[in-house]
Tab-separated table of C-alpha atoms in Angstrom:
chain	number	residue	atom	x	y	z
A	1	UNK	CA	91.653	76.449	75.494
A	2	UNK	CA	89.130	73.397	75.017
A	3	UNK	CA	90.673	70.270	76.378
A	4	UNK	CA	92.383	67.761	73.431
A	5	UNK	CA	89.735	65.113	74.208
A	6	UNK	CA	89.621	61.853	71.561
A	7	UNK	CA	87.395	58.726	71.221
A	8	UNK	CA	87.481	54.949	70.596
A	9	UNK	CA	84.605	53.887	69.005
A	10	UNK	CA	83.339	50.662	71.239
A	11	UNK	CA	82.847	48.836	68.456
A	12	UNK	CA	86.673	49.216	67.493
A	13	UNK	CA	89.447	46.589	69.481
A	14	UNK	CA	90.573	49.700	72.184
A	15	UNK	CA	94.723	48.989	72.016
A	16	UNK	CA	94.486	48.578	68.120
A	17	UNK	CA	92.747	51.296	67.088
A	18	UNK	CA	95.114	53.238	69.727
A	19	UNK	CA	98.068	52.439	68.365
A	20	UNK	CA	96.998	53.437	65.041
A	21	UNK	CA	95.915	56.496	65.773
A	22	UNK	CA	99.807	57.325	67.786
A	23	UNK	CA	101.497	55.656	64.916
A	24	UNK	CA	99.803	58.525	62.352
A	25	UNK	CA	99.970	61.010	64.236
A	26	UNK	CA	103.605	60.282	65.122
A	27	UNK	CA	104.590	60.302	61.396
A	28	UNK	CA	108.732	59.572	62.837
A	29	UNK	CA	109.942	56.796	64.310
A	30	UNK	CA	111.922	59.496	66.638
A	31	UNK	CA	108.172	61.290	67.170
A	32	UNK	CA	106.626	58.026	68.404
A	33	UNK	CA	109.563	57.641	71.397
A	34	UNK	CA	109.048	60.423	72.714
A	35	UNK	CA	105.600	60.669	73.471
A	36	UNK	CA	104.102	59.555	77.141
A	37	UNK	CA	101.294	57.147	77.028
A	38	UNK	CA	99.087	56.964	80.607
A	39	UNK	CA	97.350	53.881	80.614
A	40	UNK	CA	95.202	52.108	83.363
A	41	UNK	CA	97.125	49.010	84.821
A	42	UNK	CA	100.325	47.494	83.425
A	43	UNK	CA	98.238	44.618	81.635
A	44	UNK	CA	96.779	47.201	79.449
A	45	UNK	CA	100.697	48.758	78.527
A	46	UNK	CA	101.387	45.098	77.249
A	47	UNK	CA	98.613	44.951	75.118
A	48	UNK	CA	99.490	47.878	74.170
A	49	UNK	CA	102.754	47.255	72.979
A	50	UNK	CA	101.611	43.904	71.006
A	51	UNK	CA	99.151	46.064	69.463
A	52	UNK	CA	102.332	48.109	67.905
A	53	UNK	CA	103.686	45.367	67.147
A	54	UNK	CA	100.973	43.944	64.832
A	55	UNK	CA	100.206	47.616	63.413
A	56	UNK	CA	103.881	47.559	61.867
A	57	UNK	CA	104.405	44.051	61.234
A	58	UNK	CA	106.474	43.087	63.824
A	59	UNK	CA	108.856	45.468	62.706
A	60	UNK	CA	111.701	46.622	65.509
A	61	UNK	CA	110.019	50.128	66.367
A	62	UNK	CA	110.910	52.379	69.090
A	63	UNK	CA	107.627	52.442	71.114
A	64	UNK	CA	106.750	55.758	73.588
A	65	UNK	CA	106.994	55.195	77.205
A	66	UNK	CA	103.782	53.308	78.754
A	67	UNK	CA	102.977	54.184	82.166
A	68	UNK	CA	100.391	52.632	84.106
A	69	UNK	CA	98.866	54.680	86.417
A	70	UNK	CA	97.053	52.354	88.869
A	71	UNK	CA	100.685	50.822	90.236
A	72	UNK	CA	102.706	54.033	89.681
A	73	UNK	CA	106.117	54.765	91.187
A	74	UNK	CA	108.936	57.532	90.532
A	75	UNK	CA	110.833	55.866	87.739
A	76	UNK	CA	107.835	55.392	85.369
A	77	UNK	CA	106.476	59.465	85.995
A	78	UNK	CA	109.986	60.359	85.817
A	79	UNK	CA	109.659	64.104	86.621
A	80	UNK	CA	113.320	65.529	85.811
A	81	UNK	CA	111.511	66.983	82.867
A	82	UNK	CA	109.204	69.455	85.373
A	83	UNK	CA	111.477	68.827	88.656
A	84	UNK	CA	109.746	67.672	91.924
A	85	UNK	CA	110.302	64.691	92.519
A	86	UNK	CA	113.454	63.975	94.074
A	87	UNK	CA	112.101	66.705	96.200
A	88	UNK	CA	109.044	65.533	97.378
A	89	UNK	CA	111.262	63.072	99.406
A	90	UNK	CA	108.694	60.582	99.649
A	91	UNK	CA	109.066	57.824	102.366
A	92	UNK	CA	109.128	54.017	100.071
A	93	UNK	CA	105.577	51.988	100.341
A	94	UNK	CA	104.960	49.403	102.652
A	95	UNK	CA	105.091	46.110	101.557
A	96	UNK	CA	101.276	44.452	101.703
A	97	UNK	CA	102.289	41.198	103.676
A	98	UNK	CA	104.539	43.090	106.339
A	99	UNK	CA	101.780	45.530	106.460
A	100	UNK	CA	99.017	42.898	106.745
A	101	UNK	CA	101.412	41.451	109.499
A	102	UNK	CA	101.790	44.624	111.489
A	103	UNK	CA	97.810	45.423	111.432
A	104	UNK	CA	97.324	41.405	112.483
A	105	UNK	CA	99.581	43.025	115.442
A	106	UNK	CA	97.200	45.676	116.664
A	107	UNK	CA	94.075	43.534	116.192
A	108	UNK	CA	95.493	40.617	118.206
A	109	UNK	CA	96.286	43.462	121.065
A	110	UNK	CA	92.747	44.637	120.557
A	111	UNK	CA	91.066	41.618	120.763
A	112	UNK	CA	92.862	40.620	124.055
A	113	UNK	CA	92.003	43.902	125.501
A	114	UNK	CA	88.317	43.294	124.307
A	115	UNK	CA	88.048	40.015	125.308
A	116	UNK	CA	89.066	40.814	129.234
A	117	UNK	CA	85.468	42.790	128.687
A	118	UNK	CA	83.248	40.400	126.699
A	119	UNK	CA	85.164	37.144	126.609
A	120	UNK	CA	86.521	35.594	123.611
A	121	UNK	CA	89.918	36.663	122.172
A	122	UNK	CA	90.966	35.453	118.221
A	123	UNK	CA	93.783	33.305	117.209
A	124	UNK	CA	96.503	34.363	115.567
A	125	UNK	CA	95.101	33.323	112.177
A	126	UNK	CA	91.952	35.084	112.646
A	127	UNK	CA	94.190	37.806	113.173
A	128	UNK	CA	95.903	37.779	109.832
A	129	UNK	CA	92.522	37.056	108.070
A	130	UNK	CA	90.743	40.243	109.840
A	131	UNK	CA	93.750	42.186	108.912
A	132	UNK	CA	93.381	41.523	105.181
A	133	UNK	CA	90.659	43.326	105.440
A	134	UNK	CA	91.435	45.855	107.604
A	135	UNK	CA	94.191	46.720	104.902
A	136	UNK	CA	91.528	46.802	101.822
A	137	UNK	CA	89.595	48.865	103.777
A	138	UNK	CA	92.484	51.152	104.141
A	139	UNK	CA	93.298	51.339	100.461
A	140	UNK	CA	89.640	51.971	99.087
A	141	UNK	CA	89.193	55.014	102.069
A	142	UNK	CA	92.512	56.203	100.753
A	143	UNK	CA	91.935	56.056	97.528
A	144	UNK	CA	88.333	57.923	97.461
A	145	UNK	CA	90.811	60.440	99.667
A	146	UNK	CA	88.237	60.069	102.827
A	147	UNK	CA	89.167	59.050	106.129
A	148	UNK	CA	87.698	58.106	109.629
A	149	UNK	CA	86.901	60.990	111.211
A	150	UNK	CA	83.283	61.032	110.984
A	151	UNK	CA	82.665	57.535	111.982
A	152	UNK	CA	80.856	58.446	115.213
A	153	UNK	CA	77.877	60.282	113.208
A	154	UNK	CA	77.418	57.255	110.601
A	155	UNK	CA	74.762	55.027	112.790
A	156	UNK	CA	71.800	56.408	114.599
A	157	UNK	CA	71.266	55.596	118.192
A	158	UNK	CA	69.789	52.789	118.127
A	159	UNK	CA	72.258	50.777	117.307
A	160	UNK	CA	74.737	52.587	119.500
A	161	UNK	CA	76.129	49.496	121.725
A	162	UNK	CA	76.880	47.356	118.742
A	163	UNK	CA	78.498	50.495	116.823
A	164	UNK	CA	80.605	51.094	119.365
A	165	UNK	CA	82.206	47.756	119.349
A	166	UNK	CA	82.408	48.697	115.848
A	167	UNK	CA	84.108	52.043	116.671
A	168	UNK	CA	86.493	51.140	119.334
A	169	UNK	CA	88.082	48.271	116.443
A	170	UNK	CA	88.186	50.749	113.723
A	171	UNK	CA	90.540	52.739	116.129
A	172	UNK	CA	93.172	50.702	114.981
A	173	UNK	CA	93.252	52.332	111.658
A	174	UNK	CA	92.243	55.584	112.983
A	175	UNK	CA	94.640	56.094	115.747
A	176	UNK	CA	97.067	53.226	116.283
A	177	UNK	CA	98.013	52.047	112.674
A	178	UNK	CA	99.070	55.907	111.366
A	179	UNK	CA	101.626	55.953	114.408
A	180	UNK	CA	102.937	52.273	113.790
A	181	UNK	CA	103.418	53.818	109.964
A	182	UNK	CA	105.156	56.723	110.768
A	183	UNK	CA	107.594	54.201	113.067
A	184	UNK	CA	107.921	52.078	109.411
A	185	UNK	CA	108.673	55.614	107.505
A	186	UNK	CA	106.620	54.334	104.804
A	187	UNK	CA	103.453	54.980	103.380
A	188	UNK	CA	100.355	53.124	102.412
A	189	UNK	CA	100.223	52.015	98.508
A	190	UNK	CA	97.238	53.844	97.969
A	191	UNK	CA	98.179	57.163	99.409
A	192	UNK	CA	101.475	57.104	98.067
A	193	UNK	CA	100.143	56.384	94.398
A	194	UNK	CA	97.877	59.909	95.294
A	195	UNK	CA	100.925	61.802	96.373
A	196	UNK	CA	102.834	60.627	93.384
A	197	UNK	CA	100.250	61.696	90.927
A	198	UNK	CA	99.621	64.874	92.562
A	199	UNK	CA	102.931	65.730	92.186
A	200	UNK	CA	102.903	64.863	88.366
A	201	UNK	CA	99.896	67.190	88.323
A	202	UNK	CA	101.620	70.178	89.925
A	203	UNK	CA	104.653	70.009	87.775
A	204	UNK	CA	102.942	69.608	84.338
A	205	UNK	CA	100.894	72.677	86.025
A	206	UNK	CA	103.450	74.686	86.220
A	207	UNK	CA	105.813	73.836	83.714
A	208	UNK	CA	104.469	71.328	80.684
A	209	UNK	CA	106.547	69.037	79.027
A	210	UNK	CA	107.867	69.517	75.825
A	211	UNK	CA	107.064	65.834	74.628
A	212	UNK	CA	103.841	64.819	73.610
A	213	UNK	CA	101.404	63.060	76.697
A	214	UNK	CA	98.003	61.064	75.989
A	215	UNK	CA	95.906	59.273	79.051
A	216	UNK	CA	93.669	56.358	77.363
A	217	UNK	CA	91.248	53.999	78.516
A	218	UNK	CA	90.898	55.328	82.004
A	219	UNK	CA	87.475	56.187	83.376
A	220	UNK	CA	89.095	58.382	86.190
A	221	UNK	CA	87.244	56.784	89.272
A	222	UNK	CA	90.624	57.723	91.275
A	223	UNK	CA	90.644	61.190	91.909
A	224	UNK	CA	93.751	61.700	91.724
A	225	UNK	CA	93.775	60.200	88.668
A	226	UNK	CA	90.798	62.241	87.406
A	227	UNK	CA	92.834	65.114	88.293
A	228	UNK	CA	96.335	63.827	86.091
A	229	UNK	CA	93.686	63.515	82.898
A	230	UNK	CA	92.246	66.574	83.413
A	231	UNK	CA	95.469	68.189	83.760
A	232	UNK	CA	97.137	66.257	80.508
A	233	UNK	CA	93.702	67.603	78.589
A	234	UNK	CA	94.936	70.982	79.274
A	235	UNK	CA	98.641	70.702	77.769
């Protein structure tokens, strides 16, 4: 079967012209609720809904569910229709300030240790600052679905001494902050958003729903979000 696949000219507002095009092709009030509109972020839902809103007038309508898939979570996928989900027993995410707060943890420890060798340890505010980024590191190796194990073989020789320095703080995400998560039971934001829309993919997979779905306006640079459009293409 070739995949349902629709466009927006660029020329054409993106929300209007989608609304539009779900409001004929719903034809019933009842048809429009029940359909499942993926969307990028939740700013994008809101316009969105606004943009139903002026299609009819400002008429009370029943609007479809609007999910938006980069800040996902179990209520909005809502699998009861395919099962899985209460299943997949997944731990809750960690909250981004305790978890900046834990990593500002390990790198003060590192930095003492380090300093005993080359002098020098950071405050406790460098600290939280290095762990900022240490965190949106995290997320963007997460969400590309890469990881740290191949660090050693990224820098040639050369620069071996420095890299190492390099190497030895990076530990802290490869080796230190997974244990300290598992101690949490929670999961990073970015690879619980994966596991989430994996399991959306595997249950529409294996058992599609009987309600209309559309993805719009995402480009897909998550994978596992590539992987949910390709997967709603299909149904």
């Amino acid at each position: 079967m070739r995949p349902a696949l629709y466009t927006i000219p660029s020329s054409a507002p993106f929300a209007v012209a989608l609304a539009r095009g779900l409001l004929a092709r719903a034809k019933e009030p009842e048809a429009l609720a029940q359909m499942r509109i993926l969307l990028p972020t939740r700013r994008s839902c809101l316009a969105l809904r606004d943009a139903f809103l002026a299609a009819t007038g400002g008429k009370p309508l029943l609007l479809p569910r609007m999910i938006p898939l980069g800040d996902v979570d179990e209520d909005e996928l809502s699998l009861s229709e395919a099962g899985g989900m209460d299943a997949a027993g997944l731990p809750p995410a960690i909250a981004p300030l305790h978890r900046q707060l834990l990593l500002a943890r390990l790198v003060l420890a590192w930095s003492r240790a380090h300093s005993r060798r080359e002098g020098g340890a950071m405050t406790p505010d460098q600290a939280v600052r290095l762990a900022g980024e240490l965190a949106r590191l995290l997320d963007q190796v997460q969400t590309e679905r890469l990881g740290f194990d191949a660090l050693e073989t990224l820098v040639p020789e050369d620069y071996a001494r420095h890299w190492q320095i390099t190497l030895d703080f990076l530990a802290i995400l490869k080796h230190h902050w997974p244990r300290m998560l598992k101690r949490e039971g929670a999961l990073d934001p970015s690879e619980r958003r994966n596991r989430l829309l994996d399991a959306q993919s595997d249950a529409w997979e294996k058992k599609p729903p009987a309600s209309p779905v559309v993805a719009a306006g995402s480009t897909g640079s998550i994978p596992a979000t590539a992987r949910l459009m390709q997967v709603v293409a299909g149904l």
